[in-house]
Coordinates of C-alpha atoms in Angstrom, one line a residue:
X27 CA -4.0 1.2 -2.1
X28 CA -7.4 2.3 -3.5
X29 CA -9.4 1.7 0.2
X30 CA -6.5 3.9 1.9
X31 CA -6.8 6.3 -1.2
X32 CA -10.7 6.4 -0.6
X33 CA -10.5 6.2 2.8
X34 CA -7.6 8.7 3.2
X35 CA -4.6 8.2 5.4
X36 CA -5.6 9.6 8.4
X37 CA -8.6 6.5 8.6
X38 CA -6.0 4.1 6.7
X39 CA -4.2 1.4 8.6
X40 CA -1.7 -1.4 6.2
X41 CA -1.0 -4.6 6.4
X42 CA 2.1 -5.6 5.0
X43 CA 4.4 -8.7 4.5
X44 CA 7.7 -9.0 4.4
X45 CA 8.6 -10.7 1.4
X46 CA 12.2 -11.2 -0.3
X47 CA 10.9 -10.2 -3.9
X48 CA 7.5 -8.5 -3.9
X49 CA 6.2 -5.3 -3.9
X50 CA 6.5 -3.1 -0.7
X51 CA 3.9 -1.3 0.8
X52 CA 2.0 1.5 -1.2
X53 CA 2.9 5.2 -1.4
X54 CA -0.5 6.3 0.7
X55 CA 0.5 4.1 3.6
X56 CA 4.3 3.8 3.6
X57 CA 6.3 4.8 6.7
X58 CA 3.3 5.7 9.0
X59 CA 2.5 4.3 12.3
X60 CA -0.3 2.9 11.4
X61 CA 1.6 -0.1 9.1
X62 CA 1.9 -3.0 10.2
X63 CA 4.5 -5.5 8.4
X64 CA 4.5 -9.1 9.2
X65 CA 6.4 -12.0 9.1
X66 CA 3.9 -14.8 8.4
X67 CA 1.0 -15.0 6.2
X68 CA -1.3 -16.4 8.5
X69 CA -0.8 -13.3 11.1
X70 CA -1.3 -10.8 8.2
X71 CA -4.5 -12.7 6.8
X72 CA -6.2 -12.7 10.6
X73 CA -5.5 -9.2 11.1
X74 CA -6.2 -7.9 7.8
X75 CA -9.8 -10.1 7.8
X76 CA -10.0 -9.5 11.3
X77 CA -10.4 -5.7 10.8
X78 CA -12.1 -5.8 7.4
X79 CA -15.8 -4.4 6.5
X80 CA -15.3 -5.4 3.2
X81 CA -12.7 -6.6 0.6
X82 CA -12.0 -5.7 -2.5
X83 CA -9.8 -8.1 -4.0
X84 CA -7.9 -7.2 -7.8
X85 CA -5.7 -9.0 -10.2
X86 CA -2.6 -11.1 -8.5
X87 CA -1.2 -13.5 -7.7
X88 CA -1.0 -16.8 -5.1
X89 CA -1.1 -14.4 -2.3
X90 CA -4.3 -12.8 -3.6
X91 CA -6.3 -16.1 -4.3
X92 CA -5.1 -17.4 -0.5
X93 CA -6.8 -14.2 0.7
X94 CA -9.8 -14.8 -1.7
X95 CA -10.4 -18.8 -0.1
X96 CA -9.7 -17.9 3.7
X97 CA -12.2 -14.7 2.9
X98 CA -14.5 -17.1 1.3
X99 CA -14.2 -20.0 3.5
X100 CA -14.4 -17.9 7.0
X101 CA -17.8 -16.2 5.8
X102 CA -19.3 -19.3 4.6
X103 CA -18.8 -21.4 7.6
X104 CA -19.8 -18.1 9.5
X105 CA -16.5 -18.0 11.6
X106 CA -16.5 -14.8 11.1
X107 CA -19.5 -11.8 10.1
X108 CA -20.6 -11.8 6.5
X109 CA -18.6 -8.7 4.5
X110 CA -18.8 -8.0 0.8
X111 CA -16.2 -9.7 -0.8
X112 CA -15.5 -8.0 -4.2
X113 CA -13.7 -9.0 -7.4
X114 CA -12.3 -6.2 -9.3
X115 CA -11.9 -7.0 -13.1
X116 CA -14.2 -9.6 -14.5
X117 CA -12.0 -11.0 -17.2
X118 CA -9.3 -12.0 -14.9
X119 CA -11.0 -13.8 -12.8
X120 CA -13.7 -15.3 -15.2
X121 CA -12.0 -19.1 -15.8
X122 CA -11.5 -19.4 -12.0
X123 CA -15.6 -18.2 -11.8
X124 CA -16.2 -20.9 -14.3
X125 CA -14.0 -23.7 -12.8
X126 CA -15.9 -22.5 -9.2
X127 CA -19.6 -23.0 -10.9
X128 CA -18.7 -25.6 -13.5
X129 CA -16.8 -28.0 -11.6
X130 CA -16.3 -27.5 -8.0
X131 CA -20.4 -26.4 -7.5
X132 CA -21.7 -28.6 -9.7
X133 CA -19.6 -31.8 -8.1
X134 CA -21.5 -30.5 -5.1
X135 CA -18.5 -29.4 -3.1
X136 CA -19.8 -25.8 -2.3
X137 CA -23.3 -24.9 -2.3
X138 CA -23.9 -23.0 -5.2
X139 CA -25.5 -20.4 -3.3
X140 CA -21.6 -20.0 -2.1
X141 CA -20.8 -18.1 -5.0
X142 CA -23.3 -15.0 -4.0
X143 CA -20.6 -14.4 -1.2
X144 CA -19.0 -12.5 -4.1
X145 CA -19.9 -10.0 -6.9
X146 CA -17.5 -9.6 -9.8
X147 CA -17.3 -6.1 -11.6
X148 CA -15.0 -3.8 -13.3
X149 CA -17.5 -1.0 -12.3
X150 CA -16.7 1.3 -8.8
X151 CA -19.6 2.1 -8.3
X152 CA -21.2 -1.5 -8.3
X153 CA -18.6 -2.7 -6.0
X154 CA -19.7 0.1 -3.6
X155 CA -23.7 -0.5 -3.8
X156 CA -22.2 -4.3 -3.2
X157 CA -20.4 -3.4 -0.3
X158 CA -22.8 -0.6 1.1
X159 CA -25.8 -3.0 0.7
X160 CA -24.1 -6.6 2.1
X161 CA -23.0 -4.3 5.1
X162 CA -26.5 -3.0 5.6
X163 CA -27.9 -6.2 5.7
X164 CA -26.0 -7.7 8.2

């Protein structure tokens, strides 16, 4: 919701999933052409990463951390162009930051130059210098 608010609706396009329980889409996107729902995970992820400059990841759940490690693993085995990945909201995601650098870098399964894929703020404006400044370089 914030990108589309940012972006405004008229350069907005969703990606939605249809879900028996979850939330539906948001208010700045809902019932405009330019939504797309989708069955399956797998065909939302490839559009929705497909498409992306940039993501800006905040507080959830499974379906959020699944985005998180295909983001992470398709820019680090360079299948597709480096974007920013951002982390909105550095408590919540601290223990799985620690467990990342504590356990799974230092057991050497991820470089641990991996973990400078991402930035982790609670600041707008840093996630935007992130994301202007990862996009500039390339």
């Amino acid at each position: 919701r914030a990108s589309q608010e940012g972006a405004g609706r008229e350069h907005s396009f969703g990606v939605n999933i249809m879900l028996p329980f979850e939330q539906g889409a948001n208010a700045v996107i809902a019932y405009d052409p330019k939504l797309v729902t989708f069955k399956y995970f797998f065909t939302r992820k490839l559009m929705f990463q497909k498409e992306a400059h940039a993501i800006a990841l905040f507080p959830g759940g499974f379906g959020t951390l699944d985005e998180l490690f295909e983001a992470l693993t398709l820019v680090q085995t360079g299948k597709v162009t480096r974007f920013p990945i951002v982390l909105m909201g550095s408590e919540y995601w601290r223990g799985l930051l620690a467990w990342l650098q504590d356990t799974v870098a230092a057991e050497k399964k991820i470089a641990a130059v991996d973990l400078d894929l991402l930035t982790v703020t609670d600041d707008v404006d840093a996630a935007i210098d992130f994301i202007v400044r990862v996009n500039q370089a390339g």
